[in-house]
Structures are given as C-alpha cells and as structure tokens.
Amino acid sequence: MSCEPSGTPPADEERLTMAKNPHTTPNSGGPNDKDFKTTENSKSEHLEAYRSDAKGHDLRTNQGLRISDNHNSLKAGERGPTLMEDFIFREKLNHFDNERIPERIVHARGAAAHGYFQPYDNAAQFSKAGVFQDPKKKTPVFVRFSTVQGARGSNDTVRDVRGFATKFYTDEGNWDLVGNDMPVFFIQDAIKFPDFVHAVKPEPHNEIPQGQSAHDTFWDFVSLMPESTHMVLWTMSDRAFPRHYRNMEGFGVHTFRLIDKQGKARFVKFHWKPLAGTCSLIWDEAQKLWGRDPDFNRRNMWDDIENGDFLEYEFGIQVVEEEDEHSFNFDILDPTKIIPEEQVPVIPIGKMVLNRNPDNYFAETEQVAFNPANIVPGIDFSNDPLLQGRLFSYLDTQMLRLGGPNFHEIPINQPVCPFHNNQRDSMHRQTINKGQASYEPNSIDGGWPSETPAAPENGGFESYQERVDAHKVRARSESFGDHYSQATLFWNSQTEVEKEHIIAAYTFELSKVQRPWIRERVIKEILPNIDLDLARRVGENHGVDVPNTPPAPPEQLGKSTMQESPALSLMSRLPGNIKGRKVAILVADGVDAGQVETLKKKLEGEGAQGMVIAPSMAPVKGAGGKSVSPDEMLNGLPSVAVDAVIVPGGQQSVDMLSKAGPGRYYLQEAYKHLKVIAAVGEGQGLLAAADVPTQEEGILLGGKVDDIFKPFCEALGKHRVWSRDAKANDMPA
Ligand code: HDE
C-alpha cells in the first residue's frame, strides 16, 4: 500500500527558488571586540543564524540529498527483506537511535524562558560589573527553573526544592547565577553532595520513589546529618510546591563578593523577589495535580508568556562590609544559614522580565549549561566550601552530558560577546579557527589573541586578592557548628496555618519510611531541637514519645539573637492583587451569558484570566439565546488548576451543574483547597447543592456581578481563605 502525505506540493519552479536559500553558518569570528555592545535582543539576534525553519524547503538527508520517498524503506520486492544498502533509512534510524543525551544528575526536569535584566540607578555603586552600570541597558537572560530529585519526565508539583538558574549574557561574558528557590542547603561541604544526592534520589534497588523525599534513604541520611535540619524544614513547608514560577523567591544561597570600581570588595547574598508575590499550592492540591496536570508549572509559564503576561522579579542584594564578616552569631560562609532580612535588608538593584518562550526545548532548555564559576569582573566568590566544590562540578558534568569540551559553542551557551582563544579541536568542534598560531605568545599571527590588562577601564578579569594563610587541613570550622538555631527561627516565623502544614508534611513523609528506628531518630533526636511542640505533634501522629528537652549538644543548638523573622513566612509577600490569576467561571446551558461576558472583561481588566468551564466543549446556549464558548471542560481544567471559582446566574445552568457530580465536586474541592468562591444570582444555588457553606469569609454572594467583584478581588489578593484551613482539612478528599 502506498502512503503519501496529503496536500499539493508547490510547483517545481517555486520549490527550486525556495531551496536556493543559502544555508547559514554561525559567524565564528563574531563582532569586533572593541565595538561590541549587547542589546535587549542580542541573544535572539545571535541565535538567528542557528534557527532552522523547514517551511518551504525540500526534505533532504544530512548530506543534502533530496528524498523522494519518506514512507517506504528499500526492499527486495514489495514484501521482501529490507536492504542494507538503504542509507537513507539507516541515516534516519541512526540519528533517531541517538536522540537522547544523559539527563542532568540533579535538576533533570526543567522549563526555561528568555528575558532581560535591567539595573536600577543604584546598582553600580556596589559592583563594577557592566551589567549593573546603565539603568537604560537591558541585558539578555535565559532562566531555567527545575525540580531536583525527579527524572526529566517526572511531575512538576512534587515536594522539592526548585532550581532558579539565570544566565546573563553580558558584554563582558556570561554570568551564571545558579540558585534555588530556598536560601539554604542540606550540607555544608561539597564532599557530601554525592552522598546527599544518592540518599534523596529514587532508591537504587527498585528506583522508587520518583520525585519524592518520602522514603527511607533520604530520612536516614538527613537524620544522621544534623546540618541538614534547617533546609529539611524549608522543604517541609509549602514553599516546596510553588503555585507558579512567577510566585517563587530565588536565592544565590552562598555568600559571594561584589567588587566596586575602586577594587573594594563586599560580601553579598543575591535575591530574586517575585513581583507577583509568593504563593504556593497546598499538599493535597499538589498531589492531585501529579495526575491532573503533571506539567502544571511549565504549562502555566508557557501559556502566560504566550499571552503576554510576563514573569517579573526584582533583583536584590544583602551587603556585608568585609570588616563585619564576623559580626553575626553564625558564619556567613556556612550555606545552611541565611542572613535574616531584618538584620541586613535586601537592597533592590534591578528587575528581570521573562518574556519569550524558547523555540525548541532540546536545543535551548535541555542543552543550556549553567556553571556558578561563570562570573564577570565585579563579581567574585567567597570561601563557602559548598560553593568552592560547585566551581569544579558543573564544568565536569557538562563534559559527559553535552559530549565533550565544546559545549560552549552550542548556541544557547555561547556568550553574545566575541570570544577567541587558543583552545582547539575535540568532539563536535564548530568554529573554523583561521591562522597558523594556536599558542600565545606568537609572532606569526601578530600576537593575537592577546591578553587584556585587569584595570577596570580595560575589562580583563582578575581574581579578588584575598589573603590566604593557613594550614592544609581536612576539617570543619567550629563556626559551622550551630545546626538548629536558624531552623528554630524559621519555625517561629511561620503563621499557625503554615505550622500546621509543616506538621502534616513531617507526619506524611515519615509515614512512608519503613524502618521504625529512622522515624524515631527524626522525631526524638532531630525535631525537638527545632521546637518541642513540633516534635510532640509529629510524635503523637506516629505514636512516638518525645523528650522534654532538646537532646542536641549546646553548640549545635546555637544561640539565636532573633525570635522571629517575618520575611520567612510566605504570608509576608502575598500578591495583594489578582494579576496573573486563573478564575473558573462555571457554566452550562441556560447561563446568564451577559454576566459571563462582564466577568471575563472585569477579570481581564485586573490582569486575571476568566476561564469559562462547562460540562463539555460544545457551545453553551445562554439564557437569552446568546451562545458562550467554553475554554475548558469541568474535568479538563479541574479546580486544582485554578485559583478561584465564580458561579454566574441562570437557573437552568445551575440546575444542570447541581445535578452533575463534576459540577458539585468542582466547588467542594475548591472549598477544601481554601479557594475564594463567588456566586451571582441563581448561581448561589450551586453552593447549596454542593453543601458549601454560604456565610463565611471568602464566600461572596450577590445579585449582580458588581456586588461581588470588589470583595472577590480583595479576597483573592490574599491568595487563599486561610481561616478555613482547619475545617477544610477534615473534609473528605
Ligand atoms: Fe547544583 N548541580 N550542585 N546546586 N544545581 C547541578 O549541574 C552540584 C547546589 C543547582 O537548570 C549539576 O548541569 C554540587 C546548590 C541548579 O541546568 C551538577 C553541589 C545550589 C542546577 C551540580 C551542588 C545548586 C544544578 C547537574 C554541592 C543552589 C540546575 C547538572 C557542592 C545554590 C541548573 C548540571 C540547570 C545542577 C552539582 C549544590 C543549584 C551535578 C557538586 C547549593 C539550579 O553539576
């Protein structure tokens, strides 16, 4: 049977003209060093040479041969064996067989976007880095968000840390800020990283569980490594499943250095503050989303960027003068510690906007290679032993993952400024280096490429000249000995609702641990050092008695100088508006189409998205005969995927939704997940049918859209109806 593609191919002449398009090769020389300046679009302009658009082109082999039949392999007779000679078939299969590259060892699942960074006018005083000098200049960035534990195909909404890695394509080379959405880490010394990762990853004998820390090896390791306690507590909080990447904070974690034009160095912590506020899912919702929409976070980012609703973050720094290095009750080089914002405020120094989706997931998001060692003049490292280890690890891992040392030539990894050196050859070399001399100094090629002096006006990189005078030892500084005081600070800074969620998280996670001695070790030997009440509550849920005093030695308990740091609660940065929120408008035949239209418009006016949800995708006949087109179906966009629900009027519509299980369930589930619910006119009947209380905070009823809209926006600005939490926990799933 012949199977030809449908559609009429273009006439021969037309096809030939289109195919004459000369194929582009990357400009290996790049722009002239001296004249070079990035623009906001320079990364996309730079990638232009590599973009391949097959529209209007003939199908050819990789050697350029036009293919006449892409449906049948070459056989000895129509029903005979395939011939070895079929080089077209073999080339195609061979390329396909080698399509996959090793996924990242950690942070395998990710989603990314392009955008720009623009400094405010106060940034240059802290660092001579070009990226901070001109408030009018936009530097292109590429940001990849990720989960840590799961494989590339795992779920988005698992309980995990999120990676927040930013590549700034600056005029002076790439600066990678490879951070996370939590400000501390599990271990203090990089030599423990393979142990930690082996413990958290799916267990080696059966590769279970995927994307989870709720298993024996993780809890075994962390309960034997008290330094992990602070970070584990963060991961037991709702921060571990953000509502949207736009609602996450980002942190450089380590202390770095900034160097100003005079050569003065200051210690610094880097922060990303989401302009849309901090919002998380709740655990039951996150779990349901594993099945309902495993791509929840990446889909929301993709859709929002396509809709022109961009992700925005403010970049901020905490600055510590060198002479104040030892003025804290912890060591600023210890990556299990934060510098509380109330102690050293975060100074806003710029803004980042993510406004363009990648063209190709593999070429950009998968092949991007971040490395904390990629810095530019004006930024430098500290001696944090975790950071020092990372400076080795990232380059090393790219060799295997991206197949050799030329991965910097992959378009997404190339700096946008020119780069020339005497490195040569190896796998997949793209650059065709001209000239005879690949060494320096040389007199054959005029001495090029040549060094750049380090003085600020010249731009050559120079490491900060820190004095180091010490014995070579394998040891941990005593100043890293406090493992609990900041965990206690985090716990004390949570609201009651957040504390309840943390207790539930420890209870759940430990319920998945098979070995009783590991559960007991966590409950008896770790949790009481954070807070006795936390330990008792988790202990009660596991039938384990808890000591009356913290069992850790005093040096591990540390001494906190602060009782609370309000900045550590997600509630301190609620959005306050409804921008970017998804609101379900539940409809069926007979709905008041006028109200639906008004609601959609008003929501759009506030920057939110009103999604019309109906029992099926068939057009809905409105009460007055006007039809309404559904955006999604009740079980296509379930309540777990939206932020709030509104039920408009129309008796027939409400009767239909009340009769149908999915209609009632939509409201019940939204109620359980603390969502704001509003009903207009007859819409109130659906609340009664679903047994959803009507006289409560966060339930808004009215005769007209105008009656409910303002209070609806105010309630949704707080993200959820927190006062409902205790009651909702008792509801059936
Ligand atoms: Fe990473 N980490 N890491 N890490 N990390 C990797 O690099 C490593 C650490 C972070 O979207 C790997 O290209 C060591 C802290 C992010 O591509 C690898 C240590 C923080 C990403 C690696 C750490 C991070 C990675 C795996 C302890 C927050 C994903 C693939 C010394 C500040 C970047 C790769 C992306 C990825 C090593 C600890 C963040 C193996 C040895 C702390 C966001 O090189």
Coordinates of C-alpha atoms and ligand atoms in Angstrom, one line a residue, residues 104-107 144-146 163-165 178-180 185 187 189-190 193 251-254 368-370 385-387 389-390 393-394 397-398 401, ligand 1:
R104 CA 21.1 16.1 34.5
I105 CA 22.1 14.1 37.5
V106 CA 20.1 16.5 39.6
H107 CA 17.6 19.2 38.3
R144 CA 15.8 27.6 33.8
F145 CA 13.5 26.5 36.6
S146 CA 13.8 22.9 37.8
G163 CA 16.3 25.4 40.8
F164 CA 16.3 29.1 39.7
A165 CA 19.3 29.3 37.3
V178 CA 22.7 29.2 39.6
G179 CA 20.4 29.5 42.6
N180 CA 17.4 27.8 44.2
F185 CA 21.2 24.0 51.5
I187 CA 25.0 20.2 53.5
D189 CA 30.8 20.8 52.4
A190 CA 30.7 19.8 48.7
F193 CA 27.0 16.2 47.8
F251 CA 18.4 32.9 46.2
G252 CA 22.1 32.6 45.3
V253 CA 22.4 30.7 48.6
H254 CA 26.1 31.2 49.0
V368 CA 21.8 25.0 28.3
A369 CA 24.8 24.5 30.6
F370 CA 25.0 26.6 33.8
P385 CA 33.1 25.2 50.9
L386 CA 29.9 24.2 49.1
L387 CA 30.4 26.9 46.5
G389 CA 33.1 22.4 45.3
R390 CA 30.5 23.6 42.8
S393 CA 31.4 20.2 39.5
Y394 CA 29.4 22.0 36.8
T397 CA 29.3 17.3 34.5
Q398 CA 28.8 19.1 31.1
R401 CA 26.1 15.4 29.4
Ligands
HDE1 FE1 23.9 22.1 41.8 N1 24.4 20.8 40.3 N2 25.3 21.2 42.9 N3 23.3 23.2 43.4 N4 22.5 22.9 40.7 C1 23.8 20.7 39.1 O1 24.9 20.6 37.0 C2 26.3 20.4 42.5 C3 23.9 23.2 44.6 C4 21.7 23.9 41.0 O2 18.9 24.4 35.3 C5 24.5 19.8 38.1 O3 24.5 20.9 34.8 C6 27.3 20.2 43.6 C7 23.4 24.3 45.4 C8 20.8 24.2 39.9 O4 20.7 23.4 34.4 C9 25.8 19.4 38.9 C10 26.8 20.8 44.7 C11 22.6 25.0 44.5 C12 21.1 23.3 38.9 C13 25.5 20.1 40.2 C14 25.6 21.5 44.3 C15 22.5 24.3 43.3 C16 22.1 22.5 39.4 C17 23.7 18.8 37.5 C18 27.3 20.9 46.1 C19 21.7 26.3 44.9 C20 20.4 23.1 37.6 C21 23.6 19.1 36.0 C22 28.6 21.4 46.2 C23 22.6 27.4 45.1 C24 20.9 24.1 36.6 C25 24.3 20.3 35.9 C26 20.1 24.0 35.3 C27 22.7 21.4 38.7 C28 26.4 19.9 41.2 C29 24.7 22.2 45.2 C30 21.7 24.7 42.2 C31 25.9 17.9 39.0 C32 28.5 19.3 43.5 C33 23.8 24.7 46.8 C34 19.7 25.3 39.9 O5 26.9 19.8 38.3

